[in-house]
mmCIF file of N, CA and C in Angstrom:
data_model
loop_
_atom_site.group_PDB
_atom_site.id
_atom_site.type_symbol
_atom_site.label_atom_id
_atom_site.label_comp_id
_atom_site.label_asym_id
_atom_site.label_seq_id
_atom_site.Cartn_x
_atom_site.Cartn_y
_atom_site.Cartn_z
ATOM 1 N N UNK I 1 -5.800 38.129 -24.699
ATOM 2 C CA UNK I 1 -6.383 36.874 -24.252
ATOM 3 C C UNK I 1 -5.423 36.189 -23.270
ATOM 4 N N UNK I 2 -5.864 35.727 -22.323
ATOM 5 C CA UNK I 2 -5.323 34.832 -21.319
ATOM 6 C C UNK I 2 -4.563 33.474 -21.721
ATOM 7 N N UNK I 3 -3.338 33.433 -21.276
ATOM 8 C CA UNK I 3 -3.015 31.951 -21.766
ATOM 9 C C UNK I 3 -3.671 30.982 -20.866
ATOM 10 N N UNK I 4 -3.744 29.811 -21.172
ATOM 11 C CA UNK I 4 -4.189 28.687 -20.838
ATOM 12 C C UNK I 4 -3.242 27.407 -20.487
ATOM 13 N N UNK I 5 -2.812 26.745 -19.690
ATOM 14 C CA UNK I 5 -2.540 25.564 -20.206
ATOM 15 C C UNK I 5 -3.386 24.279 -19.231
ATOM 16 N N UNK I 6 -3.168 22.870 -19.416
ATOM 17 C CA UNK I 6 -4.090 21.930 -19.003
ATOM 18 C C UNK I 6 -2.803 21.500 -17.488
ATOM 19 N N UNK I 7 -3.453 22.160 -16.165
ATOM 20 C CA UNK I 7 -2.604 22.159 -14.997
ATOM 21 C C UNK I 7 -2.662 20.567 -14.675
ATOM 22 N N UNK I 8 -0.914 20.206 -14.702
ATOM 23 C CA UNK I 8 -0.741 18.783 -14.182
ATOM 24 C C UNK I 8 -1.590 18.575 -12.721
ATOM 25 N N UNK I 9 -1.440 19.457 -12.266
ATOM 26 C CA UNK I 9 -2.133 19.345 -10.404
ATOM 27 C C UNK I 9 -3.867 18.822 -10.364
ATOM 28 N N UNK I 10 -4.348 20.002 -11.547
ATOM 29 C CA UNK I 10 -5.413 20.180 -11.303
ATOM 30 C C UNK I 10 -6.719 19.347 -12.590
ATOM 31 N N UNK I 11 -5.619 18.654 -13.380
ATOM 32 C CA UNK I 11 -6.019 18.135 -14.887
ATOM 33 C C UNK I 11 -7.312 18.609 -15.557
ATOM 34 N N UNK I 12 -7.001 19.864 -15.355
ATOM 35 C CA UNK I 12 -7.880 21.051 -16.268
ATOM 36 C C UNK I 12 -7.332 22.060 -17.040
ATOM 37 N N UNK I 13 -7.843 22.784 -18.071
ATOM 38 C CA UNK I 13 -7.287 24.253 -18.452
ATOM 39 C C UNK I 13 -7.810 25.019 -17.521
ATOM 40 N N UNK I 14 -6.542 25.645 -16.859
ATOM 41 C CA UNK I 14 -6.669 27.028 -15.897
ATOM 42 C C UNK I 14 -5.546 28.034 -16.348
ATOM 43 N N UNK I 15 -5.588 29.210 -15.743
ATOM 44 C CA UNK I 15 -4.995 29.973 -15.976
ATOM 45 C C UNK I 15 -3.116 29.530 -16.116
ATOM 46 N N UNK I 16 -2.891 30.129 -17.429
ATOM 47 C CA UNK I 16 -1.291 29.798 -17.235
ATOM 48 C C UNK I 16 -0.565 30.824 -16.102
ATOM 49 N N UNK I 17 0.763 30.601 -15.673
ATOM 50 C CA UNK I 17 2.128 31.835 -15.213
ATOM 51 C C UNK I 17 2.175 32.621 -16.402
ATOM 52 N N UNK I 18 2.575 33.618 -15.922
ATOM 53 C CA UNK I 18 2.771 34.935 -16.663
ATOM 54 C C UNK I 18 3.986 34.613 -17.609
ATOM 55 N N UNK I 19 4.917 33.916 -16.867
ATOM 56 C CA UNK I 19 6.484 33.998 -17.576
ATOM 57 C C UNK I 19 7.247 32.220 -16.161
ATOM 58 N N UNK I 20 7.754 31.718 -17.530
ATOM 59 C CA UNK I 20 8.384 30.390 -16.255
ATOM 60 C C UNK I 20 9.203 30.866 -15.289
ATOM 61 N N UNK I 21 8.994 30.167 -14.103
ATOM 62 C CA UNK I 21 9.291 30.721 -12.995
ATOM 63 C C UNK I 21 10.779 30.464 -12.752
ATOM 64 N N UNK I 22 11.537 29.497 -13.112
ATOM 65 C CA UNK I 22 13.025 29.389 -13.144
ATOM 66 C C UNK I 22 13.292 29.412 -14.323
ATOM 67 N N UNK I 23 14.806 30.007 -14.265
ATOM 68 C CA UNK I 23 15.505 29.587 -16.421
ATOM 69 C C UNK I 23 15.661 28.350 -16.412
ATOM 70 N N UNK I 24 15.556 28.131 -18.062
ATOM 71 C CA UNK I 24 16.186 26.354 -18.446
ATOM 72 C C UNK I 24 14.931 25.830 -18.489
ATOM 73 N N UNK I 25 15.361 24.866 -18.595
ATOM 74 C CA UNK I 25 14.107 23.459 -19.552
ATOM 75 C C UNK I 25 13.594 23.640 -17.853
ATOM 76 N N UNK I 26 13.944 23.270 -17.026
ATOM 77 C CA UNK I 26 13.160 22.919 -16.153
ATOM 78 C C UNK I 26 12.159 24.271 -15.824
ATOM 79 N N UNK I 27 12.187 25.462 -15.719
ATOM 80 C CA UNK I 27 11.489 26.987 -15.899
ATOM 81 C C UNK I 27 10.768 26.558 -16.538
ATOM 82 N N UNK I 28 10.486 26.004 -18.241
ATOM 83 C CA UNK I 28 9.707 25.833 -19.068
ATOM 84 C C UNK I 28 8.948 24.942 -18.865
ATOM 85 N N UNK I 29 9.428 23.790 -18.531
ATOM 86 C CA UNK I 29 8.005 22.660 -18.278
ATOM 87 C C UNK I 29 7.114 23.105 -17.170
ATOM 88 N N UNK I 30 7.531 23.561 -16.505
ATOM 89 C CA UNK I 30 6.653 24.377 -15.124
ATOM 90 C C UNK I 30 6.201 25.414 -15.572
ATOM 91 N N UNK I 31 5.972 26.119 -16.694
ATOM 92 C CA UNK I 31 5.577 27.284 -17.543
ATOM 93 C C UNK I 31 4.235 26.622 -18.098
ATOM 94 N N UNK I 32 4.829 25.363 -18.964
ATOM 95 C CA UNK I 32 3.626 24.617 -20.055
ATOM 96 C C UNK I 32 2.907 23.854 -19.237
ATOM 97 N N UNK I 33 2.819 23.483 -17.891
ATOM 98 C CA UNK I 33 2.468 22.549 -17.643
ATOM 99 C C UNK I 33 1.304 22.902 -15.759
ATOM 100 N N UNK I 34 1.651 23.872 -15.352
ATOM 101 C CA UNK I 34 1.495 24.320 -13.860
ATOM 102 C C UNK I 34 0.418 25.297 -13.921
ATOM 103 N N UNK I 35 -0.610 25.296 -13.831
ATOM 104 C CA UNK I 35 -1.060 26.481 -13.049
ATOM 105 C C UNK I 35 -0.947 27.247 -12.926
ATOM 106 N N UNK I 36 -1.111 29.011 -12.773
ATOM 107 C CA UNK I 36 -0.612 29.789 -11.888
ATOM 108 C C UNK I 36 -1.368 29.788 -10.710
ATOM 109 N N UNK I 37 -2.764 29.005 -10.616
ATOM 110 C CA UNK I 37 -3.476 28.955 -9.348
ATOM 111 C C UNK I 37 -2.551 27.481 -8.639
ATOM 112 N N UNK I 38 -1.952 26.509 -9.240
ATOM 113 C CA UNK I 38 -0.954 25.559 -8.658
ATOM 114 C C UNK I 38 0.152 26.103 -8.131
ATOM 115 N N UNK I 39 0.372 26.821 -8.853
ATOM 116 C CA UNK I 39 1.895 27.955 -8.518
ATOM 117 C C UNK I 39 1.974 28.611 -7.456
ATOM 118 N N UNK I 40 0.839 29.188 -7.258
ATOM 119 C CA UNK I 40 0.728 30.282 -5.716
ATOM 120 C C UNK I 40 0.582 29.225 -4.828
ATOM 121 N N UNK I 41 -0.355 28.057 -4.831
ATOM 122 C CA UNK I 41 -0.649 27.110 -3.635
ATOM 123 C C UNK I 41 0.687 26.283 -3.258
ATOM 124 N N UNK I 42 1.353 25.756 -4.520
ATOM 125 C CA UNK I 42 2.554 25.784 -3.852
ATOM 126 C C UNK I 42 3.269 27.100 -3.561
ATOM 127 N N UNK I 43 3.765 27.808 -3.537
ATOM 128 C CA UNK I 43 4.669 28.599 -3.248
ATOM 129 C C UNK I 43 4.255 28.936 -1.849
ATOM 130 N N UNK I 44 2.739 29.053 -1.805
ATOM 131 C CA UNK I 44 2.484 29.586 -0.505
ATOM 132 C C UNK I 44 2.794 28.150 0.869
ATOM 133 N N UNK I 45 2.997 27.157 0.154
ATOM 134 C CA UNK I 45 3.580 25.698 1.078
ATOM 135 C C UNK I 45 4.350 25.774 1.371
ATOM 136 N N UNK I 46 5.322 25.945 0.547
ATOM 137 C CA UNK I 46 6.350 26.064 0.504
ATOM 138 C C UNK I 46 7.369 26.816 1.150
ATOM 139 N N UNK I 47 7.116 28.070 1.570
ATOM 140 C CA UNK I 47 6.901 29.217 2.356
ATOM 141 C C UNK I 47 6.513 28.267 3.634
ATOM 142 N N UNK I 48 5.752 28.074 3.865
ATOM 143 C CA UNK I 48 5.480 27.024 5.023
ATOM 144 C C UNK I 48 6.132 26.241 5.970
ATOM 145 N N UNK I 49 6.356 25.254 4.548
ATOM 146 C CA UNK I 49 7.635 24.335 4.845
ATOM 147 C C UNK I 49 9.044 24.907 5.574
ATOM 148 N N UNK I 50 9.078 25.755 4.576
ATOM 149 C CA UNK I 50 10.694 26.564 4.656
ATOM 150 C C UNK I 50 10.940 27.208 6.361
ATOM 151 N N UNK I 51 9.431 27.843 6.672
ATOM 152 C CA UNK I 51 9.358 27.967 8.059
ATOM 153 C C UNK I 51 9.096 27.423 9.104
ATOM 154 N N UNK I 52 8.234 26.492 9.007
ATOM 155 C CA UNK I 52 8.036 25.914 10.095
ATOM 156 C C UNK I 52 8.978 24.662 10.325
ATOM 157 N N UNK I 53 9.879 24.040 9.087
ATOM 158 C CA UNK I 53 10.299 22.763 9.587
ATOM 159 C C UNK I 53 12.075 23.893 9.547
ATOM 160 N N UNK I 54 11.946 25.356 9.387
ATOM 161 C CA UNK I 54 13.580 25.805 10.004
ATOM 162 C C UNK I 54 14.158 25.475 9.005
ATOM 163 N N UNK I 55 13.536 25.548 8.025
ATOM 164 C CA UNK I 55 14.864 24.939 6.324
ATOM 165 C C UNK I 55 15.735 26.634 5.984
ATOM 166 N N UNK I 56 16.760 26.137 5.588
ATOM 167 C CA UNK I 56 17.537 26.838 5.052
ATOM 168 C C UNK I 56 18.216 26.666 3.363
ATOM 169 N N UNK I 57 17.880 27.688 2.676
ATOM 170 C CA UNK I 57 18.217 27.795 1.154
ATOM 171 C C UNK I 57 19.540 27.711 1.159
ATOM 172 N N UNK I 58 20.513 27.807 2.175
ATOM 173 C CA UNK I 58 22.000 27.632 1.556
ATOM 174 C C UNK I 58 22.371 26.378 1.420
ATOM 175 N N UNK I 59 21.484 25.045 2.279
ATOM 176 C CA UNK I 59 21.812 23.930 1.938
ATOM 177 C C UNK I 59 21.295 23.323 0.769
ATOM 178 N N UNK I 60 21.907 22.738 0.133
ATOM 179 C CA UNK I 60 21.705 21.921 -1.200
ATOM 180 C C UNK I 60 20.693 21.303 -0.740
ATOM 181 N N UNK I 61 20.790 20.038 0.278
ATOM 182 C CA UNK I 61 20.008 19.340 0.783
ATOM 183 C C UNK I 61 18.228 19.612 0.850
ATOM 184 N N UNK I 62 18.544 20.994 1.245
ATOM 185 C CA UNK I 62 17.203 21.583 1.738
ATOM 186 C C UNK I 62 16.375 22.016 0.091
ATOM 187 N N UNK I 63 17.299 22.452 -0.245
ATOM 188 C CA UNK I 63 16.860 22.713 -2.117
ATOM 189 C C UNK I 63 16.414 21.336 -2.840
ATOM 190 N N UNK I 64 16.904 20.250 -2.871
ATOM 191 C CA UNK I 64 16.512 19.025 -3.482
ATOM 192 C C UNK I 64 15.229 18.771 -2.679
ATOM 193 N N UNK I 65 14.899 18.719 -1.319
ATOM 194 C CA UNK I 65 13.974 18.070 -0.670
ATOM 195 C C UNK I 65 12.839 18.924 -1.114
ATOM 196 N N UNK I 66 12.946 20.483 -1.912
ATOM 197 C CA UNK I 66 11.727 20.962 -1.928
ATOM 198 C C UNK I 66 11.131 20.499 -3.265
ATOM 199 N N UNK I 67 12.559 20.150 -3.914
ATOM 200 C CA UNK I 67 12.330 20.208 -5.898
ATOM 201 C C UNK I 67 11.201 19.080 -5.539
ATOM 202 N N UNK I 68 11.596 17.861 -4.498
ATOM 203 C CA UNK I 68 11.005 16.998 -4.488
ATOM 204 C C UNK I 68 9.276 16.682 -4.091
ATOM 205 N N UNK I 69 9.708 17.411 -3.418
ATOM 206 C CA UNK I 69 8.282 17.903 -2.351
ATOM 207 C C UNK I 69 6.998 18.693 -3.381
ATOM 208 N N UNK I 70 7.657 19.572 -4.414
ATOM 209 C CA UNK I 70 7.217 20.043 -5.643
ATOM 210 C C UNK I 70 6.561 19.024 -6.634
ATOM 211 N N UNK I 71 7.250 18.433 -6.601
ATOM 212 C CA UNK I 71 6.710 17.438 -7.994
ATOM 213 C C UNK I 71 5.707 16.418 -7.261
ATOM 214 N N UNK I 72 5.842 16.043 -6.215
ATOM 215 C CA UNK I 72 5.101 15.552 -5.323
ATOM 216 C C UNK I 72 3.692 16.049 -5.229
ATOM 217 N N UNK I 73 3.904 17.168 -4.896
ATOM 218 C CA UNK I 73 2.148 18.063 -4.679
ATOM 219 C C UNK I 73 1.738 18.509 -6.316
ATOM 220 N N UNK I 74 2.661 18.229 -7.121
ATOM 221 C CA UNK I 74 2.001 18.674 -8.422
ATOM 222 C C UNK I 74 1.302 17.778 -8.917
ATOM 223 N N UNK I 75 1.940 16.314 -8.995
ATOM 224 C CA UNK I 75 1.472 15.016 -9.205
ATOM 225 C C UNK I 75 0.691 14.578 -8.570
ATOM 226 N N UNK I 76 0.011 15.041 -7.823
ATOM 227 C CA UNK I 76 -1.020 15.339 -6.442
ATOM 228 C C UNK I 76 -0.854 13.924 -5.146
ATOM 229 N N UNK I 77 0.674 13.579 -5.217
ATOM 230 C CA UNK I 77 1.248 12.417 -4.308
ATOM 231 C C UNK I 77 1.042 13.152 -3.044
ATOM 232 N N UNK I 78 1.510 12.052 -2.216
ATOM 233 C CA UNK I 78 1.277 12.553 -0.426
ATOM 234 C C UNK I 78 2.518 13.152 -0.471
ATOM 235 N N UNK I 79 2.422 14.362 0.312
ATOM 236 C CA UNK I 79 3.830 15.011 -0.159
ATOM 237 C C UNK I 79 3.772 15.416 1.396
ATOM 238 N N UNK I 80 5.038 16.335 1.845
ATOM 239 C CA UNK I 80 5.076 16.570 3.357
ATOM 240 C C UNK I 80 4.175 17.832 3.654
ATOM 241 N N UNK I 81 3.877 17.882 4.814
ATOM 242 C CA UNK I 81 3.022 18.904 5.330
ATOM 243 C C UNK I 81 3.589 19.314 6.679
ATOM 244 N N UNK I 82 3.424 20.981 6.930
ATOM 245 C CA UNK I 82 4.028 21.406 8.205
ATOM 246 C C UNK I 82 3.246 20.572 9.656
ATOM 247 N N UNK I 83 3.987 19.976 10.254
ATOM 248 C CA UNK I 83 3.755 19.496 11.779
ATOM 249 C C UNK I 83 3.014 20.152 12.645
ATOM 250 N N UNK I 84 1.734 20.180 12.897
ATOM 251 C CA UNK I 84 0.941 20.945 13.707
ATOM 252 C C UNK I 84 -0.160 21.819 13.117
ATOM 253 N N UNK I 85 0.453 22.447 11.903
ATOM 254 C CA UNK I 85 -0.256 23.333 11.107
ATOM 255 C C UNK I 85 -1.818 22.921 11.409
ATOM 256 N N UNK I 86 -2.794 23.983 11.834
ATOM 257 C CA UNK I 86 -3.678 23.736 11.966
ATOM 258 C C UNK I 86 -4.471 25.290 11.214
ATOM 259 N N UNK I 87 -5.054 25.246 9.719
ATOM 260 C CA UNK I 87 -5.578 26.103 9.023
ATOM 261 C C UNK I 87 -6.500 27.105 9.842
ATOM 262 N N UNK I 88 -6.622 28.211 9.270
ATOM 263 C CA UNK I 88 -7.138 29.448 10.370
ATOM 264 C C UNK I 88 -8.600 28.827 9.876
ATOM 265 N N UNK I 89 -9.782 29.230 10.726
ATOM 266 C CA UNK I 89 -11.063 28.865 10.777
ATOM 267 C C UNK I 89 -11.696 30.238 10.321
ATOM 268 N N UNK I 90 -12.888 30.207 9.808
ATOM 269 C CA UNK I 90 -13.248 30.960 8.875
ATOM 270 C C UNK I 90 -14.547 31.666 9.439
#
């Protein structure tokens, strides 16, 4: 059977993550609490972000602004979006 939990993003039961995505308490609340359909939509932003605004993972800086940017789009706040990005048409 599929786990379940009630996605902060999406304030429904949807599909849980397989396994929390970072170690530590913070891995776990993002385990009990996220999506895995929240999980990919961020990650796939995120990915985004990371490219189009030129971020780099060795800066700390750049690591806090995403934690932030994270909790932001989970809590479904105005969070940042890539500059220009204009979604492919269907």
């Amino acid at each position: 059977m599929t786990r379940t939990v009630m996605c902060r993003k999406y304030k429904e039961e949807l599909e849980s993550l397989d396994r929390p995505p970072y170690p530590g308490e913070k891995g776990q609340v993002i385990y009990d609490t996220i999506s895995k359909k929240a999980w990919t939509e961020w990650t796939n932003h995120q990915t985004m972000l990371i490219n189009e605004k030129h971020l780099s993972l060795m800066d700390p800086s750049t690591r806090e602004f995403l934690q932030q940017e994270m909790q932001k789009f989970m809590d479904g706040e105005d969070y940042e979006k890539a500059e220009g990005y204009v979604p492919p048409s269907k």
